Amino acid sequence: MRSSAGSTGSPGIGDHGERHLIQLWPAPPTPPVHPDITEAARQARADCAADMATPVQGYTTTYTHPGEHD
């Protein structure tokens, strides 16, 4: 039974059991689409990576609900 089958066991809408051939081939080499990274962006990425390396246990947060007093 197909995964698209309903409770009646019939094929899903538009599913008639066809088989389709998809052919892929490598694209020709092209220069990169993205511009070179700036030094400011490189530093921001390094700072973010350093922040992510900090253990989670070092952070604590306290939440209070409206109407509660400390």
PDB file of N, CA and C in Angstrom:
ATOM      1  N   MET A   1       0.845  -1.169   0.000  1.00  0.00           N
ATOM      2  CA  MET A   1       0.000   0.000   0.000  1.00  0.00           C
ATOM      3  C   MET A   1       0.889   1.230   0.000  1.00  0.00           C
ATOM      4  N   ARG A   2       0.544   2.239  -0.763  1.00  0.00           N
ATOM      5  CA  ARG A   2       1.332   3.458  -0.849  1.00  0.00           C
ATOM      6  C   ARG A   2       1.067   4.350   0.348  1.00  0.00           C
ATOM      7  N   SER A   3       2.043   5.207   0.653  1.00  0.00           N
ATOM      8  CA  SER A   3       1.874   6.113   1.788  1.00  0.00           C
ATOM      9  C   SER A   3       0.808   7.157   1.500  1.00  0.00           C
ATOM     10  N   SER A   4       0.516   7.428   0.209  1.00  0.00           N
ATOM     11  CA  SER A   4      -0.493   8.418  -0.120  1.00  0.00           C
ATOM     12  C   SER A   4      -1.895   7.814  -0.151  1.00  0.00           C
ATOM     13  N   ALA A   5      -2.003   6.528   0.136  1.00  0.00           N
ATOM     14  CA  ALA A   5      -3.301   5.874   0.080  1.00  0.00           C
ATOM     15  C   ALA A   5      -4.199   6.349   1.208  1.00  0.00           C
ATOM     16  N   GLY A   6      -5.456   6.522   0.882  1.00  0.00           N
ATOM     17  CA  GLY A   6      -6.434   6.915   1.891  1.00  0.00           C
ATOM     18  C   GLY A   6      -6.975   5.687   2.579  1.00  0.00           C
ATOM     19  N   SER A   7      -8.044   5.873   3.322  1.00  0.00           N
ATOM     20  CA  SER A   7      -8.622   4.751   4.061  1.00  0.00           C
ATOM     21  C   SER A   7      -9.228   3.710   3.131  1.00  0.00           C
ATOM     22  N   THR A   8      -9.492   4.094   1.862  1.00  0.00           N
ATOM     23  CA  THR A   8     -10.070   3.149   0.906  1.00  0.00           C
ATOM     24  C   THR A   8      -9.011   2.308   0.228  1.00  0.00           C
ATOM     25  N   GLY A   9      -7.728   2.657   0.398  1.00  0.00           N
ATOM     26  CA  GLY A   9      -6.659   1.899  -0.239  1.00  0.00           C
ATOM     27  C   GLY A   9      -6.397   2.331  -1.663  1.00  0.00           C
ATOM     28  N   SER A  10      -7.097   3.357  -2.162  1.00  0.00           N
ATOM     29  CA  SER A  10      -6.891   3.828  -3.527  1.00  0.00           C
ATOM     30  C   SER A  10      -5.711   4.788  -3.561  1.00  0.00           C
ATOM     31  N   PRO A  11      -5.053   4.923  -4.729  1.00  0.00           N
ATOM     32  CA  PRO A  11      -3.922   5.840  -4.821  1.00  0.00           C
ATOM     33  C   PRO A  11      -4.351   7.275  -4.548  1.00  0.00           C
ATOM     34  N   GLY A  12      -3.384   8.112  -4.186  1.00  0.00           N
ATOM     35  CA  GLY A  12      -3.676   9.515  -3.937  1.00  0.00           C
ATOM     36  C   GLY A  12      -4.026  10.245  -5.214  1.00  0.00           C
ATOM     37  N   ILE A  13      -4.491  11.470  -5.083  1.00  0.00           N
ATOM     38  CA  ILE A  13      -4.889  12.272  -6.239  1.00  0.00           C
ATOM     39  C   ILE A  13      -3.686  12.459  -7.153  1.00  0.00           C
ATOM     40  N   GLY A  14      -3.849  12.168  -8.423  1.00  0.00           N
ATOM     41  CA  GLY A  14      -2.793  12.334  -9.397  1.00  0.00           C
ATOM     42  C   GLY A  14      -1.756  11.221  -9.388  1.00  0.00           C
ATOM     43  N   ASP A  15      -1.871  10.246  -8.498  1.00  0.00           N
ATOM     44  CA  ASP A  15      -0.919   9.148  -8.417  1.00  0.00           C
ATOM     45  C   ASP A  15      -1.470   7.967  -9.193  1.00  0.00           C
ATOM     46  N   HIS A  16      -0.895   7.721 -10.345  1.00  0.00           N
ATOM     47  CA  HIS A  16      -1.347   6.601 -11.174  1.00  0.00           C
ATOM     48  C   HIS A  16      -0.243   5.570 -11.344  1.00  0.00           C
ATOM     49  N   GLY A  17       0.757   5.614 -10.470  1.00  0.00           N
ATOM     50  CA  GLY A  17       1.819   4.628 -10.522  1.00  0.00           C
ATOM     51  C   GLY A  17       2.852   4.872 -11.599  1.00  0.00           C
ATOM     52  N   GLU A  18       2.898   6.090 -12.153  1.00  0.00           N
ATOM     53  CA  GLU A  18       3.870   6.362 -13.207  1.00  0.00           C
ATOM     54  C   GLU A  18       5.282   6.340 -12.649  1.00  0.00           C
ATOM     55  N   ARG A  19       6.218   6.049 -13.502  1.00  0.00           N
ATOM     56  CA  ARG A  19       7.631   6.113 -13.160  1.00  0.00           C
ATOM     57  C   ARG A  19       8.241   7.203 -14.027  1.00  0.00           C
ATOM     58  N   HIS A  20       9.000   8.105 -13.435  1.00  0.00           N
ATOM     59  CA  HIS A  20       9.580   9.215 -14.164  1.00  0.00           C
ATOM     60  C   HIS A  20      11.099   9.119 -14.098  1.00  0.00           C
ATOM     61  N   LEU A  21      11.741   9.326 -15.228  1.00  0.00           N
ATOM     62  CA  LEU A  21      13.191   9.319 -15.299  1.00  0.00           C
ATOM     63  C   LEU A  21      13.686  10.751 -15.119  1.00  0.00           C
ATOM     64  N   ILE A  22      14.547  10.948 -14.152  1.00  0.00           N
ATOM     65  CA  ILE A  22      15.153  12.260 -13.925  1.00  0.00           C
ATOM     66  C   ILE A  22      16.639  12.107 -14.167  1.00  0.00           C
ATOM     67  N   GLN A  23      17.158  12.899 -15.079  1.00  0.00           N
ATOM     68  CA  GLN A  23      18.565  12.803 -15.426  1.00  0.00           C
ATOM     69  C   GLN A  23      19.289  14.038 -14.901  1.00  0.00           C
ATOM     70  N   LEU A  24      20.377  13.835 -14.185  1.00  0.00           N
ATOM     71  CA  LEU A  24      21.176  14.921 -13.633  1.00  0.00           C
ATOM     72  C   LEU A  24      22.575  14.871 -14.215  1.00  0.00           C
ATOM     73  N   TRP A  25      23.195  16.020 -14.373  1.00  0.00           N
ATOM     74  CA  TRP A  25      24.563  16.072 -14.828  1.00  0.00           C
ATOM     75  C   TRP A  25      25.240  17.255 -14.149  1.00  0.00           C
ATOM     76  N   PRO A  26      26.573  17.218 -14.038  1.00  0.00           N
ATOM     77  CA  PRO A  26      27.272  18.300 -13.346  1.00  0.00           C
ATOM     78  C   PRO A  26      27.159  19.623 -14.102  1.00  0.00           C
ATOM     79  N   ALA A  27      27.042  20.698 -13.364  1.00  0.00           N
ATOM     80  CA  ALA A  27      26.994  22.030 -13.960  1.00  0.00           C
ATOM     81  C   ALA A  27      28.401  22.468 -14.331  1.00  0.00           C
ATOM     82  N   PRO A  28      28.524  23.316 -15.324  1.00  0.00           N
ATOM     83  CA  PRO A  28      29.861  23.789 -15.684  1.00  0.00           C
ATOM     84  C   PRO A  28      30.433  24.655 -14.559  1.00  0.00           C
ATOM     85  N   PRO A  29      31.753  24.643 -14.390  1.00  0.00           N
ATOM     86  CA  PRO A  29      32.350  25.448 -13.321  1.00  0.00           C
ATOM     87  C   PRO A  29      32.117  26.942 -13.570  1.00  0.00           C
ATOM     88  N   THR A  30      31.741  27.645 -12.512  1.00  0.00           N
ATOM     89  CA  THR A  30      31.509  29.085 -12.602  1.00  0.00           C
ATOM     90  C   THR A  30      32.173  29.755 -11.401  1.00  0.00           C
ATOM     91  N   PRO A  31      32.428  31.043 -11.490  1.00  0.00           N
ATOM     92  CA  PRO A  31      32.999  31.738 -10.340  1.00  0.00           C
ATOM     93  C   PRO A  31      31.979  31.796  -9.195  1.00  0.00           C
ATOM     94  N   PRO A  32      32.439  31.990  -7.954  1.00  0.00           N
ATOM     95  CA  PRO A  32      31.523  32.043  -6.822  1.00  0.00           C
ATOM     96  C   PRO A  32      30.494  33.161  -6.983  1.00  0.00           C
ATOM     97  N   VAL A  33      29.275  32.899  -6.519  1.00  0.00           N
ATOM     98  CA  VAL A  33      28.195  33.875  -6.621  1.00  0.00           C
ATOM     99  C   VAL A  33      28.304  34.901  -5.500  1.00  0.00           C
ATOM    100  N   HIS A  34      28.762  34.471  -4.334  1.00  0.00           N
ATOM    101  CA  HIS A  34      28.806  35.350  -3.170  1.00  0.00           C
ATOM    102  C   HIS A  34      30.068  36.201  -3.180  1.00  0.00           C
ATOM    103  N   PRO A  35      29.946  37.455  -2.751  1.00  0.00           N
ATOM    104  CA  PRO A  35      31.143  38.301  -2.680  1.00  0.00           C
ATOM    105  C   PRO A  35      32.058  37.845  -1.549  1.00  0.00           C
ATOM    106  N   ASP A  36      33.288  38.291  -1.600  1.00  0.00           N
ATOM    107  CA  ASP A  36      34.241  37.967  -0.536  1.00  0.00           C
ATOM    108  C   ASP A  36      33.734  38.532   0.785  1.00  0.00           C
ATOM    109  N   ILE A  37      34.031  37.836   1.888  1.00  0.00           N
ATOM    110  CA  ILE A  37      33.600  38.273   3.208  1.00  0.00           C
ATOM    111  C   ILE A  37      34.469  39.448   3.672  1.00  0.00           C
ATOM    112  N   THR A  38      33.828  40.425   4.297  1.00  0.00           N
ATOM    113  CA  THR A  38      34.566  41.587   4.794  1.00  0.00           C
ATOM    114  C   THR A  38      35.209  41.246   6.125  1.00  0.00           C
ATOM    115  N   GLU A  39      36.158  42.057   6.527  1.00  0.00           N
ATOM    116  CA  GLU A  39      36.831  41.825   7.803  1.00  0.00           C
ATOM    117  C   GLU A  39      35.851  42.004   8.966  1.00  0.00           C
ATOM    118  N   ALA A  40      34.927  42.960   8.850  1.00  0.00           N
ATOM    119  CA  ALA A  40      33.921  43.165   9.905  1.00  0.00           C
ATOM    120  C   ALA A  40      33.021  41.940  10.035  1.00  0.00           C
ATOM    121  N   ALA A  41      32.603  41.357   8.913  1.00  0.00           N
ATOM    122  CA  ALA A  41      31.768  40.164   8.955  1.00  0.00           C
ATOM    123  C   ALA A  41      32.539  38.975   9.508  1.00  0.00           C
ATOM    124  N   ARG A  42      33.817  38.876   9.146  1.00  0.00           N
ATOM    125  CA  ARG A  42      34.663  37.792   9.658  1.00  0.00           C
ATOM    126  C   ARG A  42      34.797  37.904  11.184  1.00  0.00           C
ATOM    127  N   GLN A  43      34.980  39.127  11.693  1.00  0.00           N
ATOM    128  CA  GLN A  43      35.100  39.342  13.136  1.00  0.00           C
ATOM    129  C   GLN A  43      33.780  39.035  13.837  1.00  0.00           C
ATOM    130  N   ALA A  44      32.663  39.425  13.231  1.00  0.00           N
ATOM    131  CA  ALA A  44      31.357  39.136  13.822  1.00  0.00           C
ATOM    132  C   ALA A  44      31.126  37.629  13.903  1.00  0.00           C
ATOM    133  N   ARG A  45      31.531  36.896  12.895  1.00  0.00           N
ATOM    134  CA  ARG A  45      31.395  35.437  12.923  1.00  0.00           C
ATOM    135  C   ARG A  45      32.268  34.827  14.008  1.00  0.00           C
ATOM    136  N   ALA A  46      33.496  35.357  14.162  1.00  0.00           N
ATOM    137  CA  ALA A  46      34.402  34.850  15.195  1.00  0.00           C
ATOM    138  C   ALA A  46      33.838  35.132  16.584  1.00  0.00           C
ATOM    139  N   ASP A  47      33.276  36.336  16.780  1.00  0.00           N
ATOM    140  CA  ASP A  47      32.677  36.679  18.071  1.00  0.00           C
ATOM    141  C   ASP A  47      31.497  35.764  18.384  1.00  0.00           C
ATOM    142  N   CYS A  48      30.670  35.507  17.383  1.00  0.00           N
ATOM    143  CA  CYS A  48      29.513  34.626  17.570  1.00  0.00           C
ATOM    144  C   CYS A  48      29.975  33.213  17.918  1.00  0.00           C
ATOM    145  N   ALA A  49      30.990  32.715  17.235  1.00  0.00           N
ATOM    146  CA  ALA A  49      31.501  31.374  17.518  1.00  0.00           C
ATOM    147  C   ALA A  49      32.058  31.293  18.930  1.00  0.00           C
ATOM    148  N   ALA A  50      32.719  32.359  19.384  1.00  0.00           N
ATOM    149  CA  ALA A  50      33.259  32.376  20.747  1.00  0.00           C
ATOM    150  C   ALA A  50      32.124  32.382  21.766  1.00  0.00           C
ATOM    151  N   ASP A  51      31.053  33.129  21.483  1.00  0.00           N
ATOM    152  CA  ASP A  51      29.893  33.151  22.384  1.00  0.00           C
ATOM    153  C   ASP A  51      29.234  31.778  22.454  1.00  0.00           C
ATOM    154  N   MET A  52      29.157  31.092  21.321  1.00  0.00           N
ATOM    155  CA  MET A  52      28.517  29.769  21.282  1.00  0.00           C
ATOM    156  C   MET A  52      29.357  28.723  22.011  1.00  0.00           C
ATOM    157  N   ALA A  53      30.658  28.981  22.148  1.00  0.00           N
ATOM    158  CA  ALA A  53      31.537  28.031  22.819  1.00  0.00           C
ATOM    159  C   ALA A  53      31.436  28.123  24.338  1.00  0.00           C
ATOM    160  N   THR A  54      30.789  29.187  24.849  1.00  0.00           N
ATOM    161  CA  THR A  54      30.627  29.351  26.295  1.00  0.00           C
ATOM    162  C   THR A  54      29.616  28.317  26.796  1.00  0.00           C
ATOM    163  N   PRO A  55      29.947  27.582  27.853  1.00  0.00           N
ATOM    164  CA  PRO A  55      29.012  26.579  28.363  1.00  0.00           C
ATOM    165  C   PRO A  55      27.683  27.210  28.807  1.00  0.00           C
ATOM    166  N   VAL A  56      26.621  26.510  28.574  1.00  0.00           N
ATOM    167  CA  VAL A  56      25.287  26.993  28.910  1.00  0.00           C
ATOM    168  C   VAL A  56      25.130  27.133  30.426  1.00  0.00           C
ATOM    169  N   GLN A  57      25.820  26.323  31.188  1.00  0.00           N
ATOM    170  CA  GLN A  57      25.691  26.356  32.644  1.00  0.00           C
ATOM    171  C   GLN A  57      26.109  27.712  33.218  1.00  0.00           C
ATOM    172  N   GLY A  58      26.841  28.507  32.472  1.00  0.00           N
ATOM    173  CA  GLY A  58      27.278  29.797  32.943  1.00  0.00           C
ATOM    174  C   GLY A  58      26.183  30.853  32.938  1.00  0.00           C
ATOM    175  N   TYR A  59      25.039  30.541  32.357  1.00  0.00           N
ATOM    176  CA  TYR A  59      23.954  31.508  32.260  1.00  0.00           C
ATOM    177  C   TYR A  59      22.809  31.097  33.180  1.00  0.00           C
ATOM    178  N   THR A  60      22.254  32.052  33.909  1.00  0.00           N
ATOM    179  CA  THR A  60      21.056  31.789  34.709  1.00  0.00           C
ATOM    180  C   THR A  60      20.054  32.904  34.439  1.00  0.00           C
ATOM    181  N   THR A  61      18.798  32.565  34.453  1.00  0.00           N
ATOM    182  CA  THR A  61      17.737  33.529  34.231  1.00  0.00           C
ATOM    183  C   THR A  61      16.627  33.255  35.227  1.00  0.00           C
ATOM    184  N   THR A  62      16.049  34.308  35.762  1.00  0.00           N
ATOM    185  CA  THR A  62      14.927  34.174  36.676  1.00  0.00           C
ATOM    186  C   THR A  62      13.720  34.847  36.050  1.00  0.00           C
ATOM    187  N   TYR A  63      12.632  34.127  35.992  1.00  0.00           N
ATOM    188  CA  TYR A  63      11.389  34.662  35.440  1.00  0.00           C
ATOM    189  C   TYR A  63      10.403  34.889  36.572  1.00  0.00           C
ATOM    190  N   THR A  64       9.698  36.007  36.503  1.00  0.00           N
ATOM    191  CA  THR A  64       8.616  36.255  37.475  1.00  0.00           C
ATOM    192  C   THR A  64       7.325  36.400  36.693  1.00  0.00           C
ATOM    193  N   HIS A  65       6.268  35.914  37.269  1.00  0.00           N
ATOM    194  CA  HIS A  65       4.966  36.021  36.636  1.00  0.00           C
ATOM    195  C   HIS A  65       4.289  37.298  37.105  1.00  0.00           C
ATOM    196  N   PRO A  66       3.436  37.879  36.294  1.00  0.00           N
ATOM    197  CA  PRO A  66       2.732  39.101  36.710  1.00  0.00           C
ATOM    198  C   PRO A  66       1.966  38.835  38.015  1.00  0.00           C
ATOM    199  N   GLY A  67       2.074  39.748  38.944  1.00  0.00           N
ATOM    200  CA  GLY A  67       1.384  39.612  40.219  1.00  0.00           C
ATOM    201  C   GLY A  67       2.227  38.977  41.299  1.00  0.00           C
ATOM    202  N   GLU A  68       3.365  38.375  40.939  1.00  0.00           N
ATOM    203  CA  GLU A  68       4.240  37.778  41.961  1.00  0.00           C
ATOM    204  C   GLU A  68       5.213  38.834  42.440  1.00  0.00           C
ATOM    205  N   HIS A  69       5.589  38.700  43.692  1.00  0.00           N
ATOM    206  CA  HIS A  69       6.578  39.623  44.276  1.00  0.00           C
ATOM    207  C   HIS A  69       7.802  38.823  44.684  1.00  0.00           C
ATOM    208  N   ASP A  70       8.945  39.451  44.513  1.00  0.00           N
ATOM    209  CA  ASP A  70      10.210  38.764  44.878  1.00  0.00           C
ATOM    210  C   ASP A  70      10.364  38.673  46.368  1.00  0.00           C
TER     211      ASP A  70
END
